[in-house]
Coordinates of C-alpha atoms and ligand atoms in Angstrom, one line a residue:
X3 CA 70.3 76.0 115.4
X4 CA 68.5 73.7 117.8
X5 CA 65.9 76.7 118.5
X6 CA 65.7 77.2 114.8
X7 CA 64.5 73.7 114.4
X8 CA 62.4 72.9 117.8
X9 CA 60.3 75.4 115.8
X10 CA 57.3 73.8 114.9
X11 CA 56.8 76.6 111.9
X12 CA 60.0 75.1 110.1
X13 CA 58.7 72.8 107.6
X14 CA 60.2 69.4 108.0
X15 CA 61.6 69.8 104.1
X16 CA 63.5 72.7 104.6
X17 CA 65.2 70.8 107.5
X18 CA 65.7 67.8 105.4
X19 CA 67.3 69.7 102.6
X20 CA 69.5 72.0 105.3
X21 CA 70.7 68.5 106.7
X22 CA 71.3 67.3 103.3
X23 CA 73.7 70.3 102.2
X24 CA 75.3 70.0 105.3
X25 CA 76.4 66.6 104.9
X26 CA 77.5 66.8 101.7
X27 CA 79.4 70.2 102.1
X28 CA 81.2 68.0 105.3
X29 CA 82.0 65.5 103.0
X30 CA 82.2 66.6 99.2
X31 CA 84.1 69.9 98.8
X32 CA 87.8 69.4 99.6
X33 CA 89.5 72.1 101.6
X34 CA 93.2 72.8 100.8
X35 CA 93.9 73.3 104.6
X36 CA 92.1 70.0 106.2
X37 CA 93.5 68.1 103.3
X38 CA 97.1 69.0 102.2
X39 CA 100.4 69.9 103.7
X40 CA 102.7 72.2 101.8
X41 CA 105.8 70.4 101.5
X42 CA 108.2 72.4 99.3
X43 CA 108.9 76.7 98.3
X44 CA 107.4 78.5 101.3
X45 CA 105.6 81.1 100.2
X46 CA 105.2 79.6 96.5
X47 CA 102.3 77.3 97.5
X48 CA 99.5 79.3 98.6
X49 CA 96.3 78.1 99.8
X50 CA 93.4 80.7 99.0
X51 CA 89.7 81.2 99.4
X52 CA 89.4 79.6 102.4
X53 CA 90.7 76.6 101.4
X54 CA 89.3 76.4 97.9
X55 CA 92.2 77.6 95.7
X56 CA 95.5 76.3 96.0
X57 CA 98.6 78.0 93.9
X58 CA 101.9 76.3 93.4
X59 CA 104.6 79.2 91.8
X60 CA 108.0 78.4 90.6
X61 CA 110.6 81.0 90.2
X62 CA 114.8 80.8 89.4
X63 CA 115.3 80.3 93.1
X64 CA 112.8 77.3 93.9
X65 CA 109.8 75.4 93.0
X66 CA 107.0 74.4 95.2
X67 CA 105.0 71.4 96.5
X68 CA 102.1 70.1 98.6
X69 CA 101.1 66.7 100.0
X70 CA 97.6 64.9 101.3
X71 CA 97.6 64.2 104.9
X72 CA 96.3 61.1 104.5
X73 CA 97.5 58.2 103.2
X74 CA 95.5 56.0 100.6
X75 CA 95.5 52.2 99.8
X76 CA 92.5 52.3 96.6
X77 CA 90.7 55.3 95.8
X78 CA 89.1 57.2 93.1
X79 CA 90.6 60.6 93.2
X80 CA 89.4 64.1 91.2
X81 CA 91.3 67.0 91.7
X82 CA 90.8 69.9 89.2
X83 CA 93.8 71.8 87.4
X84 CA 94.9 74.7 85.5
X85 CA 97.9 74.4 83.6
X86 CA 101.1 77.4 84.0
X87 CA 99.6 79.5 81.0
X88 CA 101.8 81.3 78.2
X89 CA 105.5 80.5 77.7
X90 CA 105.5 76.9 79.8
X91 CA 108.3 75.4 78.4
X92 CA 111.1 73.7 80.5
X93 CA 108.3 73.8 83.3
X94 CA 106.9 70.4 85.0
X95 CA 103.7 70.1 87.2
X96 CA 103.5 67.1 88.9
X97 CA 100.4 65.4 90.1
X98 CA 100.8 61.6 91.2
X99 CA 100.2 58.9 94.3
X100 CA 103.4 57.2 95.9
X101 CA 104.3 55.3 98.8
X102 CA 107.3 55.1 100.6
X103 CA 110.5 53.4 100.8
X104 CA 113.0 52.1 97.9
X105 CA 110.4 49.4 96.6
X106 CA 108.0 52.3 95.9
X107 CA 104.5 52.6 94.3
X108 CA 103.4 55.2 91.9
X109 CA 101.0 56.6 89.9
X110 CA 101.8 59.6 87.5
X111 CA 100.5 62.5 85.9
X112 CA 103.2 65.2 84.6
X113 CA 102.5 68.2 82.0
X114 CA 105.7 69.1 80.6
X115 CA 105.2 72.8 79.6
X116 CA 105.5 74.6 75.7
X117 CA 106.4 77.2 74.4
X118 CA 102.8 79.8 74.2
X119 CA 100.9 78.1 71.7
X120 CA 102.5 74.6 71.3
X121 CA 100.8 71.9 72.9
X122 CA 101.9 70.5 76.5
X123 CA 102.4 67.1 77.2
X124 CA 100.8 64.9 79.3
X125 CA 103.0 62.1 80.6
X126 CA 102.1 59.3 82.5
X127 CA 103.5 56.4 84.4
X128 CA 103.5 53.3 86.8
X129 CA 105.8 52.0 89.6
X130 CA 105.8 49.0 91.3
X131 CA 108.1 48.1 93.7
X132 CA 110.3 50.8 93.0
X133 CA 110.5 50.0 88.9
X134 CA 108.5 52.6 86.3
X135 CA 109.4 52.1 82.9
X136 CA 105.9 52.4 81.8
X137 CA 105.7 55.5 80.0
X138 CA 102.3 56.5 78.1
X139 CA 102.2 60.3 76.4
X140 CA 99.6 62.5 74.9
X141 CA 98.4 65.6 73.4
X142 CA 95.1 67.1 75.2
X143 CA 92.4 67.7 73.1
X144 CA 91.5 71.7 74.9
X145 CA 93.7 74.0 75.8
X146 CA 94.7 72.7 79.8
X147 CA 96.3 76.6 81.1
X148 CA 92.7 78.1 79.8
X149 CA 90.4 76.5 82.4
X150 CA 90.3 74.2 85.2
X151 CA 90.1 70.1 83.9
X152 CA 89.7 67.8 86.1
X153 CA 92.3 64.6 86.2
X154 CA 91.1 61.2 88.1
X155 CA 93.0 58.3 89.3
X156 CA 90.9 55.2 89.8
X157 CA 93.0 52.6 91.3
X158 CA 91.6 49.4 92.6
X159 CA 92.8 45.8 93.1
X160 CA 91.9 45.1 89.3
X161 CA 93.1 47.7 87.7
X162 CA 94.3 51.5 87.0
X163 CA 92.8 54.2 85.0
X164 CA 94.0 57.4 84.2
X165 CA 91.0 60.2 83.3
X166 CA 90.7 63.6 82.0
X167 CA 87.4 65.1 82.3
X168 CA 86.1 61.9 82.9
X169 CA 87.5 60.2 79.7
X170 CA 89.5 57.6 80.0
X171 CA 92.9 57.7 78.8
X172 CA 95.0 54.7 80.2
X173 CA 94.1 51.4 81.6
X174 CA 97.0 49.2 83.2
X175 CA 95.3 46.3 85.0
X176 CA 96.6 44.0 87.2
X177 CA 98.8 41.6 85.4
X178 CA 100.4 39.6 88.5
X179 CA 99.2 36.6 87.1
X180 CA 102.1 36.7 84.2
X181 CA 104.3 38.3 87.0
X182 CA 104.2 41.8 86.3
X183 CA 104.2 43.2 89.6
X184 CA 101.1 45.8 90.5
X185 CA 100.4 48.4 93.2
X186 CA 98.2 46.6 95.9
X187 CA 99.9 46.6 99.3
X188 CA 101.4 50.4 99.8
X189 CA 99.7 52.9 100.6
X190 CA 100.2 56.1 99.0
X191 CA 99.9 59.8 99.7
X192 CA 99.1 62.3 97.0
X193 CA 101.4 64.7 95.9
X194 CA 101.6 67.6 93.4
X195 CA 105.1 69.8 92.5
X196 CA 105.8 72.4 89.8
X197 CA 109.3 72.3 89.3
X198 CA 111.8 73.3 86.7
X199 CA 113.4 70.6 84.5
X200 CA 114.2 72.3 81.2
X201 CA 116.8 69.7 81.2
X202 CA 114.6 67.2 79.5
X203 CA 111.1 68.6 79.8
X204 CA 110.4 70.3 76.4
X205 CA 111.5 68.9 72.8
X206 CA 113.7 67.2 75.0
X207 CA 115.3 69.8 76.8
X208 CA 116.1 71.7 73.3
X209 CA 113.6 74.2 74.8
X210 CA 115.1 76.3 78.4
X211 CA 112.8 78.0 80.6
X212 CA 112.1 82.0 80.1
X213 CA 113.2 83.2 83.6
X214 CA 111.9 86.3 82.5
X215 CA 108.1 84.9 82.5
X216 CA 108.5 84.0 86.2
X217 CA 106.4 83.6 88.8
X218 CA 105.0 80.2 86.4
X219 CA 101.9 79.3 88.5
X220 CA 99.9 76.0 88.4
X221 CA 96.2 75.9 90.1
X222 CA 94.6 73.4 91.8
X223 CA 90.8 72.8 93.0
X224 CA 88.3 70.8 93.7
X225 CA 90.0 68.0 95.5
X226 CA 87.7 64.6 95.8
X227 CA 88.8 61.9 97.8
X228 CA 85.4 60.8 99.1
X229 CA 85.6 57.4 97.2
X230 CA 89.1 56.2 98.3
X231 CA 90.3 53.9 101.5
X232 CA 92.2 56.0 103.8
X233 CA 94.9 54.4 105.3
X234 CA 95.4 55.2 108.9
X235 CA 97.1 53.3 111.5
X236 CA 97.8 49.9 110.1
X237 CA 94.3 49.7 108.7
X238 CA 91.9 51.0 105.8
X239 CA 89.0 53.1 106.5
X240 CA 86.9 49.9 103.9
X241 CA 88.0 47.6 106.6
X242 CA 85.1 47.5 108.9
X243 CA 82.8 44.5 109.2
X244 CA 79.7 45.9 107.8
X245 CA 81.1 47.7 104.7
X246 CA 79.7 47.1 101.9
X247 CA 82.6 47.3 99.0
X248 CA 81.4 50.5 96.9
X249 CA 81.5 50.5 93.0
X250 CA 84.7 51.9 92.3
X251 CA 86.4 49.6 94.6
X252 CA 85.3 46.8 91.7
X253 CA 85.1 49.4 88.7
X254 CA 85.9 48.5 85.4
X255 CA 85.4 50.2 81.9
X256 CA 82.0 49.1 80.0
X257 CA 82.0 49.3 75.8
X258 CA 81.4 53.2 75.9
X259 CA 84.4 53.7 78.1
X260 CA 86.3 51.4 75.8
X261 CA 85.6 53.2 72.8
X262 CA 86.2 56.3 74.5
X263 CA 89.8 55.1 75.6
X264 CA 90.6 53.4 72.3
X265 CA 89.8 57.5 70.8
X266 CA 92.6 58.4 73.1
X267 CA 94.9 56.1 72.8
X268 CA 94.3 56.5 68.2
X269 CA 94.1 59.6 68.3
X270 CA 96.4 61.8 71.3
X271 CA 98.7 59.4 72.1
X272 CA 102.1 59.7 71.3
X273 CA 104.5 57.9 73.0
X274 CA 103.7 54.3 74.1
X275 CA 106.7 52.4 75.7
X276 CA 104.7 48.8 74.4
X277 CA 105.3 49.9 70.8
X278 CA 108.9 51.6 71.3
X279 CA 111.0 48.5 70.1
X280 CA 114.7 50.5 69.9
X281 CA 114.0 50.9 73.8
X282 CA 113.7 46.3 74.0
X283 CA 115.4 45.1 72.1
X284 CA 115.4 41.8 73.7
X285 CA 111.7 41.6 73.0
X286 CA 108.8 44.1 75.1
X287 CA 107.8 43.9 78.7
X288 CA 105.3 40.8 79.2
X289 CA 102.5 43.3 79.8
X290 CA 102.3 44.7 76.4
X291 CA 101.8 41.6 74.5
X292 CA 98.6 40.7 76.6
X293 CA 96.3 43.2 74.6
Ligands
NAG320 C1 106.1 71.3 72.3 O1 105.8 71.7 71.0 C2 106.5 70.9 70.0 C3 106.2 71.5 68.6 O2 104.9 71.4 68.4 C4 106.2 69.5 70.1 O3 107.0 68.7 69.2 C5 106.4 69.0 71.5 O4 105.9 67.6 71.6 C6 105.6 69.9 72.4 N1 105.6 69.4 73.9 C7 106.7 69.3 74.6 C8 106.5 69.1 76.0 O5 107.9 69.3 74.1

C-alpha cells in the first residue's frame, strides 16, 4: 500500500476516494462478529457472510439470541430485518435496548408471528425503571418476511422514536416534568431473540405454533450504530471536551415527520394503552393526557 501510493503516477483523486471508502467501510457497515455476541441456542444463531448476515432459528427444543458488545447511553440505531416467513404464528422476534438490574430500561420492538397470510404484529414498548405498561401495536403496511426493512431507535435526552423504513411510528418524549419517569441514566445493550410464546403471541394465544414448519428463522443485517454514545468504562464515547453534540443527539420530528407519524398512528395502529380505558379505570397514565 505505501509503495502503491509513494507512486507519483497515482492520481491524488484516486487516493482520496480509496481513503474515503476506507473510512467509511471502517466505520459504516456493521459486522455481526465485531459487534454482537450470541447469547442464547448454540448453533441457532448463525453469523454468515463474513459477518454480514446473521440468522436467529427456533426449533421445539430452544430458541436463540444475540447481544451488542457494547453498551449505549443515546444512539440512533438501524438494523435491517426479515421477518420468519410462512406459518409464523405463536412465534416472537425480539429486537429491543435494556439495561441492567431490577430498575431496568427498555426500549421494544416485538413481531408476534401469523398464520401465512395474516398480518404480524408489531408491538412496541417502554420501561423506565423497571415499569413498561406502555404498550403501542400496529399492522405494517408491506409484507415484513418478504424483504429486509429496516427498524430505528432514536433515543435521546428529549425524546424516543420508533421507525420503520424511516417512518416514524411512535414518539414518547420525555415527560419527567409531570413525573413520568424516562430512560436517561442506564445504559443499554442491544438485544434480539426469536423465541416461542404461542402462549399469548397470536390472537392471543388462540393460535399454537406448527412444529412441523420448524427451523422458523429470523434475519438480521445491516447493523448501524455509528450515531449512538457508547458507553464504556463509566463514561460515553460524546463525553470528550471538544465534541461537538451531533444532530440526533438533539433530533426532533419537523411537520413532514409529524404528518407521517399521525398516518401511522390513524391508520396501522391498533392497540394504544392511552385509549384502553377498561385497562385504568382510575383515570390513564399522566402521559396520555398531555397530547
Ligand atoms: C393474526 O391475524 C388475525 C386475523 O387477521 C388478526 O386478528 C391478528 O391481529 C393477527 N396478528 C396476531 C399476531 O395475532
Amino acid at each position: 500500500m505505501a509503495s502503491f501510493l509513494a507512486s507519483s503516477r497515482v492520481p491524488m483523486l484516486v487516493v482520496v476516494v480509496l481513503f474515503t471508502l476506507a473510512s467509511l467501510m471502517g466505520s459504516s457497515l456493521g459486522n455481526f462478529y465485531q459487534d454482537f455476541d450470541i447469547i442464547w441456542g448454540d448453533w441457532r444463531a448463525m453469523i454468515l457472510n463474513d459477518g454480514e448476515l446473521l440468522n436467529l432459528n427456533l426449533d421445539q427444543a430452544s430458541g436463540s439470541g444475540f447481544q451488542s458488545k457494547n453498551e449505549y447511553l443515546f444512539g440512533k440505531i438501524d438494523m435491517q430485518l426479515k421477518l420468519v416467513p410462512g406459518n409464523s404464528a405463536g412465534t416472537v422476534t425480539a429486537y429491543y435496548l435494556q439495561s441492567k438490574g431490577s430498575a431496568w430500561d427498555e426500549i421494544d420492538f416485538e413481531f408476534l408471528g401469523n398464520l401465512s397470510g395474516d398480518p404480524y404484529i408489531l408491538h412496541t414498548n417502554v420501561y423506565s425503571q423497571g415499569k413498561g405498561d406502555k404498550e403501542q401495536q400496529f399492522y405494517l403496511w408491506f409484507d415484513p418476511t418478504a424483504d429486509f426493512h429496516t427498524y430505528s431507535i432514536l433515543w435521546n435526552p428529549q425524546r424516543i422514536i420508533f421507525f420503520v423504513d424511516g417512518t416514524p411510528i411512535r414518539e414518547f418524549k420525555n415527560m419527567e416534568s409531570i413525573g413520568v419517569p424516562f430512560p436517561k441514566y442506564q445504559p443499554m445493550r442491544l438485544y434480539s431473540t426469536l423465541w416461542n410464546a404461542d402462549n399469548w403471541a397470536t390472537r392471543g394465544g388462540l393460535v399454537k405454533t406448527d412444529w412441523s414448519q420448524a427451523p422458523f428463522t429470523a434475519s438480521y443485517t445491516n447493523f448501524n450504530a455509528n450515531n449512538a454514545c457508547v458507553w464504556f468504562n463509566g463514561a460515553s464515547s460524546c463525553d470528550t471536551n471538544n465534541f461537538s453534540p451531533p444532530s440526533w443527539l438533539s433530533e426532533d420530528l419537523d411537520s413532514a415527520d409529524l404528518d407521517k407519524l399521525q398516518w401511522v398512528q390513524t391508520n396501522n395502529m391498533i392497540y394504544n394503552y392511552c385509549t384502553d380505558a377498561k385497562r385504568f379505570p382510575q383515570g390513564f397514565p399522566p402521559e396520555c393526557n398531555m397530547s
